[in-house]
Amino acid sequence: MTEHSFAFALALFVLSTAVVILQTWNRASCGLGCSYLFQLWMLYAAGACLHALPWSELPNSDTVFTGFLVSAYGTAAFGAGWCFGPALRRNFQPQGIHSSPNVALWYVSCGMISFFVLQPLLKGVPSINSVAIAAGQLMLAGLCLGAFLAYKRNGWRSICRWLAPALVLPLVTVLKQGFLGYGVIALSAVTLFCATFVRPRWIVVAALLIGGYCGLSVFVAYMQTRNEIRAAVWTGADLRTRLSGVSLALSRVKPFDFFDQNDLLIFDGRMDQSYLAGLAVDRLSSTGEYVHGETLTVAAVALIPRIFWPGKPFTGGSGNLVSRFTGLTFSSGTSVGIGPVMELYANYGIVCVLTGFFVLGLLLSYIDHHAAVCLQGGDSHRFVLWFLVGISFLQASGSFVEVISTGGASIVAAQLVNALLSARTRIGVVKTQPDAQRVQIA
């Protein structure tokens, strides 16, 4: 890949991101499109940019740039789909259910109960465990709802008590699951949601840039102690042992150095999906062994709950797809997601990448708009429903099986919790505040 081709791919990324950001700031939005693009930047563009540094000594740059170019085409298609999303909209009115910080706290509480209690208890129970996992995302929906209502009442300073819990989500997922990425994705969803309404915007942009750089610094330190942390978590060690691993990682945190080859190598070795996508593109284009819709069919079948089809042969996750399409083998315990770029390309090539990302942008734009309209109209129940479905799309390193199955489980989880809260409201347990109805984004 030539220098001009890299510049073209980077320009596509930048232009597509600018379009989505401008659309997000100029219409009712919950920031879901920006959250998805954040993941694409971290997984595909950031690594390629490190390879393009004049002093970089990172290997396999040609393969990385190949994957980066294909991902750039996909990102451009996503941006186009996001722009055409309004064409799907019809007159949509929220039901006017009152929203209040009290209701937001109930959603956070339900999410915490699901995450810390129900998920461990229901682990291995077909379908029901999937709903419990999806219900854990109610924490994010509740934090976003609470932050929005607090900001509308008292300005940006009042949202700190809602953002503070989100800041510790990466720590929680590391201590409970041994994975940093899940917490980072959750944190980015909450912060980019708040970025849609917090003013002035220059403060938002500055905070996001500083936060992103700090995240890079923490990530490098985490990767240096990841094996020790996971060994403690996965063997059921007590909290003190797990915290000691985290403390060791924090003691190694230093500013990310773009001139340090070791820092570049650590980031590139785990976060550069462009390399894997490039390997798949090179291999499939030379062999012609496309799967012609196989993984997309499996994703559609994922809508059928396993509780109704106990012998369903398909499971969630990327399985051995990455090894199958790239020819690489990975050590036991290593989690490698296929990502939409590789999965779409493996089905029908670049045409499938363009079509698939366009549809992704279209659907996420539609979902994002409906969630925002419900939020502005004070309809907290339907906001949570749409928002949870939108969050299920924020899996830029996973497979479409995961997206579809999580989306279906999110609908069930939101409906169940909304029914519970409606019942409690009727008997006076959850109090609402009429003055909180139909708040508007400035």
PDB file of C-alpha atoms in Angstrom, residues 27-126:
ATOM      1  CA  ARG A  27     -30.201  16.465  15.560  1.00  0.00           C
ATOM      2  CA  ALA A  28     -31.683  14.460  18.411  1.00  0.00           C
ATOM      3  CA  SER A  29     -29.079  11.825  19.200  1.00  0.00           C
ATOM      4  CA  CYS A  30     -27.747   9.617  21.983  1.00  0.00           C
ATOM      5  CA  GLY A  31     -24.230   9.419  20.540  1.00  0.00           C
ATOM      6  CA  LEU A  32     -24.444   5.764  19.488  1.00  0.00           C
ATOM      7  CA  GLY A  33     -22.898   6.490  16.096  1.00  0.00           C
ATOM      8  CA  CYS A  34     -19.944   8.254  17.711  1.00  0.00           C
ATOM      9  CA  SER A  35     -19.504   5.331  20.104  1.00  0.00           C
ATOM     10  CA  TYR A  36     -19.313   2.900  17.205  1.00  0.00           C
ATOM     11  CA  LEU A  37     -16.844   5.086  15.328  1.00  0.00           C
ATOM     12  CA  PHE A  38     -14.714   5.376  18.459  1.00  0.00           C
ATOM     13  CA  GLN A  39     -14.313   1.607  18.409  1.00  0.00           C
ATOM     14  CA  LEU A  40     -13.480   1.585  14.700  1.00  0.00           C
ATOM     15  CA  TRP A  41     -10.812   4.221  15.282  1.00  0.00           C
ATOM     16  CA  MET A  42      -9.249   2.314  18.169  1.00  0.00           C
ATOM     17  CA  LEU A  43      -9.366  -1.089  16.471  1.00  0.00           C
ATOM     18  CA  TYR A  44      -8.487  -0.198  12.882  1.00  0.00           C
ATOM     19  CA  ALA A  45      -7.243   3.364  12.413  1.00  0.00           C
ATOM     20  CA  ALA A  46      -5.052   3.895  15.492  1.00  0.00           C
ATOM     21  CA  GLY A  47      -2.789   0.930  14.788  1.00  0.00           C
ATOM     22  CA  ALA A  48      -2.423   1.860  11.132  1.00  0.00           C
ATOM     23  CA  CYS A  49      -1.463   5.418  12.099  1.00  0.00           C
ATOM     24  CA  LEU A  50       1.249   4.071  14.405  1.00  0.00           C
ATOM     25  CA  HIS A  51       2.616   1.990  11.524  1.00  0.00           C
ATOM     26  CA  ALA A  52       2.698   5.131   9.375  1.00  0.00           C
ATOM     27  CA  LEU A  53       4.920   7.059  11.789  1.00  0.00           C
ATOM     28  CA  PRO A  54       8.286   7.729  10.070  1.00  0.00           C
ATOM     29  CA  TRP A  55      10.227   6.264  13.012  1.00  0.00           C
ATOM     30  CA  SER A  56       7.987   3.215  13.460  1.00  0.00           C
ATOM     31  CA  GLU A  57       9.703  -0.181  13.381  1.00  0.00           C
ATOM     32  CA  LEU A  58       6.466  -2.166  13.622  1.00  0.00           C
ATOM     33  CA  PRO A  59       6.341  -5.261  11.387  1.00  0.00           C
ATOM     34  CA  ASN A  60       3.810  -6.257   8.693  1.00  0.00           C
ATOM     35  CA  SER A  61       2.905  -2.687   7.750  1.00  0.00           C
ATOM     36  CA  ASP A  62       1.751  -3.626   4.236  1.00  0.00           C
ATOM     37  CA  THR A  63      -0.765  -6.099   5.640  1.00  0.00           C
ATOM     38  CA  VAL A  64      -1.947  -3.566   8.214  1.00  0.00           C
ATOM     39  CA  PHE A  65      -2.484  -0.914   5.546  1.00  0.00           C
ATOM     40  CA  THR A  66      -4.476  -3.372   3.422  1.00  0.00           C
ATOM     41  CA  GLY A  67      -6.859  -4.030   6.288  1.00  0.00           C
ATOM     42  CA  PHE A  68      -6.983  -0.328   7.107  1.00  0.00           C
ATOM     43  CA  LEU A  69      -8.061   0.569   3.577  1.00  0.00           C
ATOM     44  CA  VAL A  70     -10.896  -1.981   3.613  1.00  0.00           C
ATOM     45  CA  SER A  71     -12.020  -0.751   7.040  1.00  0.00           C
ATOM     46  CA  ALA A  72     -11.937   2.832   5.717  1.00  0.00           C
ATOM     47  CA  TYR A  73     -14.320   1.867   2.916  1.00  0.00           C
ATOM     48  CA  GLY A  74     -16.581   0.309   5.525  1.00  0.00           C
ATOM     49  CA  THR A  75     -16.414   3.396   7.724  1.00  0.00           C
ATOM     50  CA  ALA A  76     -17.359   5.618   4.787  1.00  0.00           C
ATOM     51  CA  ALA A  77     -20.331   3.357   4.050  1.00  0.00           C
ATOM     52  CA  PHE A  78     -21.327   3.541   7.718  1.00  0.00           C
ATOM     53  CA  GLY A  79     -21.251   7.339   7.558  1.00  0.00           C
ATOM     54  CA  ALA A  80     -23.426   7.296   4.437  1.00  0.00           C
ATOM     55  CA  GLY A  81     -25.911   4.986   6.124  1.00  0.00           C
ATOM     56  CA  TRP A  82     -25.967   7.247   9.162  1.00  0.00           C
ATOM     57  CA  CYS A  83     -26.864  10.208   6.937  1.00  0.00           C
ATOM     58  CA  PHE A  84     -29.655   8.297   5.210  1.00  0.00           C
ATOM     59  CA  GLY A  85     -31.075   7.111   8.535  1.00  0.00           C
ATOM     60  CA  PRO A  86     -33.586   9.994   8.721  1.00  0.00           C
ATOM     61  CA  ALA A  87     -35.263   8.631   5.581  1.00  0.00           C
ATOM     62  CA  LEU A  88     -36.479   5.663   7.636  1.00  0.00           C
ATOM     63  CA  ARG A  89     -38.140   7.832  10.237  1.00  0.00           C
ATOM     64  CA  ARG A  90     -41.856   8.308  10.542  1.00  0.00           C
ATOM     65  CA  ASN A  91     -43.834  10.514  12.887  1.00  0.00           C
ATOM     66  CA  PHE A  92     -42.859   9.067  16.235  1.00  0.00           C
ATOM     67  CA  GLN A  93     -44.213  10.359  19.525  1.00  0.00           C
ATOM     68  CA  PRO A  94     -43.062   9.288  22.981  1.00  0.00           C
ATOM     69  CA  GLN A  95     -45.723   8.141  25.404  1.00  0.00           C
ATOM     70  CA  GLY A  96     -44.883  10.854  27.908  1.00  0.00           C
ATOM     71  CA  ILE A  97     -44.021   8.617  30.852  1.00  0.00           C
ATOM     72  CA  HIS A  98     -42.392  10.858  33.439  1.00  0.00           C
ATOM     73  CA  SER A  99     -38.651  10.596  33.960  1.00  0.00           C
ATOM     74  CA  SER A 100     -36.829  11.362  37.182  1.00  0.00           C
ATOM     75  CA  PRO A 101     -33.478  10.663  38.821  1.00  0.00           C
ATOM     76  CA  ASN A 102     -35.353   8.193  41.023  1.00  0.00           C
ATOM     77  CA  VAL A 103     -36.304   6.131  37.965  1.00  0.00           C
ATOM     78  CA  ALA A 104     -32.732   6.345  36.692  1.00  0.00           C
ATOM     79  CA  LEU A 105     -31.479   4.941  40.002  1.00  0.00           C
ATOM     80  CA  TRP A 106     -33.870   2.031  39.671  1.00  0.00           C
ATOM     81  CA  TYR A 107     -32.425   1.179  36.273  1.00  0.00           C
ATOM     82  CA  VAL A 108     -28.889   1.367  37.664  1.00  0.00           C
ATOM     83  CA  SER A 109     -29.901  -0.866  40.573  1.00  0.00           C
ATOM     84  CA  CYS A 110     -31.525  -3.427  38.281  1.00  0.00           C
ATOM     85  CA  GLY A 111     -28.406  -3.487  36.131  1.00  0.00           C
ATOM     86  CA  MET A 112     -26.140  -3.982  39.136  1.00  0.00           C
ATOM     87  CA  ILE A 113     -28.278  -6.818  40.488  1.00  0.00           C
ATOM     88  CA  SER A 114     -28.161  -8.512  37.114  1.00  0.00           C
ATOM     89  CA  PHE A 115     -24.411  -8.006  36.682  1.00  0.00           C
ATOM     90  CA  PHE A 116     -23.265  -9.035  40.151  1.00  0.00           C
ATOM     91  CA  VAL A 117     -25.958 -11.541  41.189  1.00  0.00           C
ATOM     92  CA  LEU A 118     -28.037 -12.951  38.342  1.00  0.00           C
ATOM     93  CA  GLN A 119     -25.264 -13.473  35.793  1.00  0.00           C
ATOM     94  CA  PRO A 120     -23.187 -15.733  38.074  1.00  0.00           C
ATOM     95  CA  LEU A 121     -26.290 -17.618  39.254  1.00  0.00           C
ATOM     96  CA  LEU A 122     -27.726 -18.157  35.770  1.00  0.00           C
ATOM     97  CA  LYS A 123     -24.449 -18.927  34.028  1.00  0.00           C
ATOM     98  CA  GLY A 124     -24.959 -21.857  31.693  1.00  0.00           C
ATOM     99  CA  VAL A 125     -28.769 -21.579  31.625  1.00  0.00           C
ATOM    100  CA  PRO A 126     -29.749 -21.318  27.933  1.00  0.00           C
TER     101      PRO A 126
END
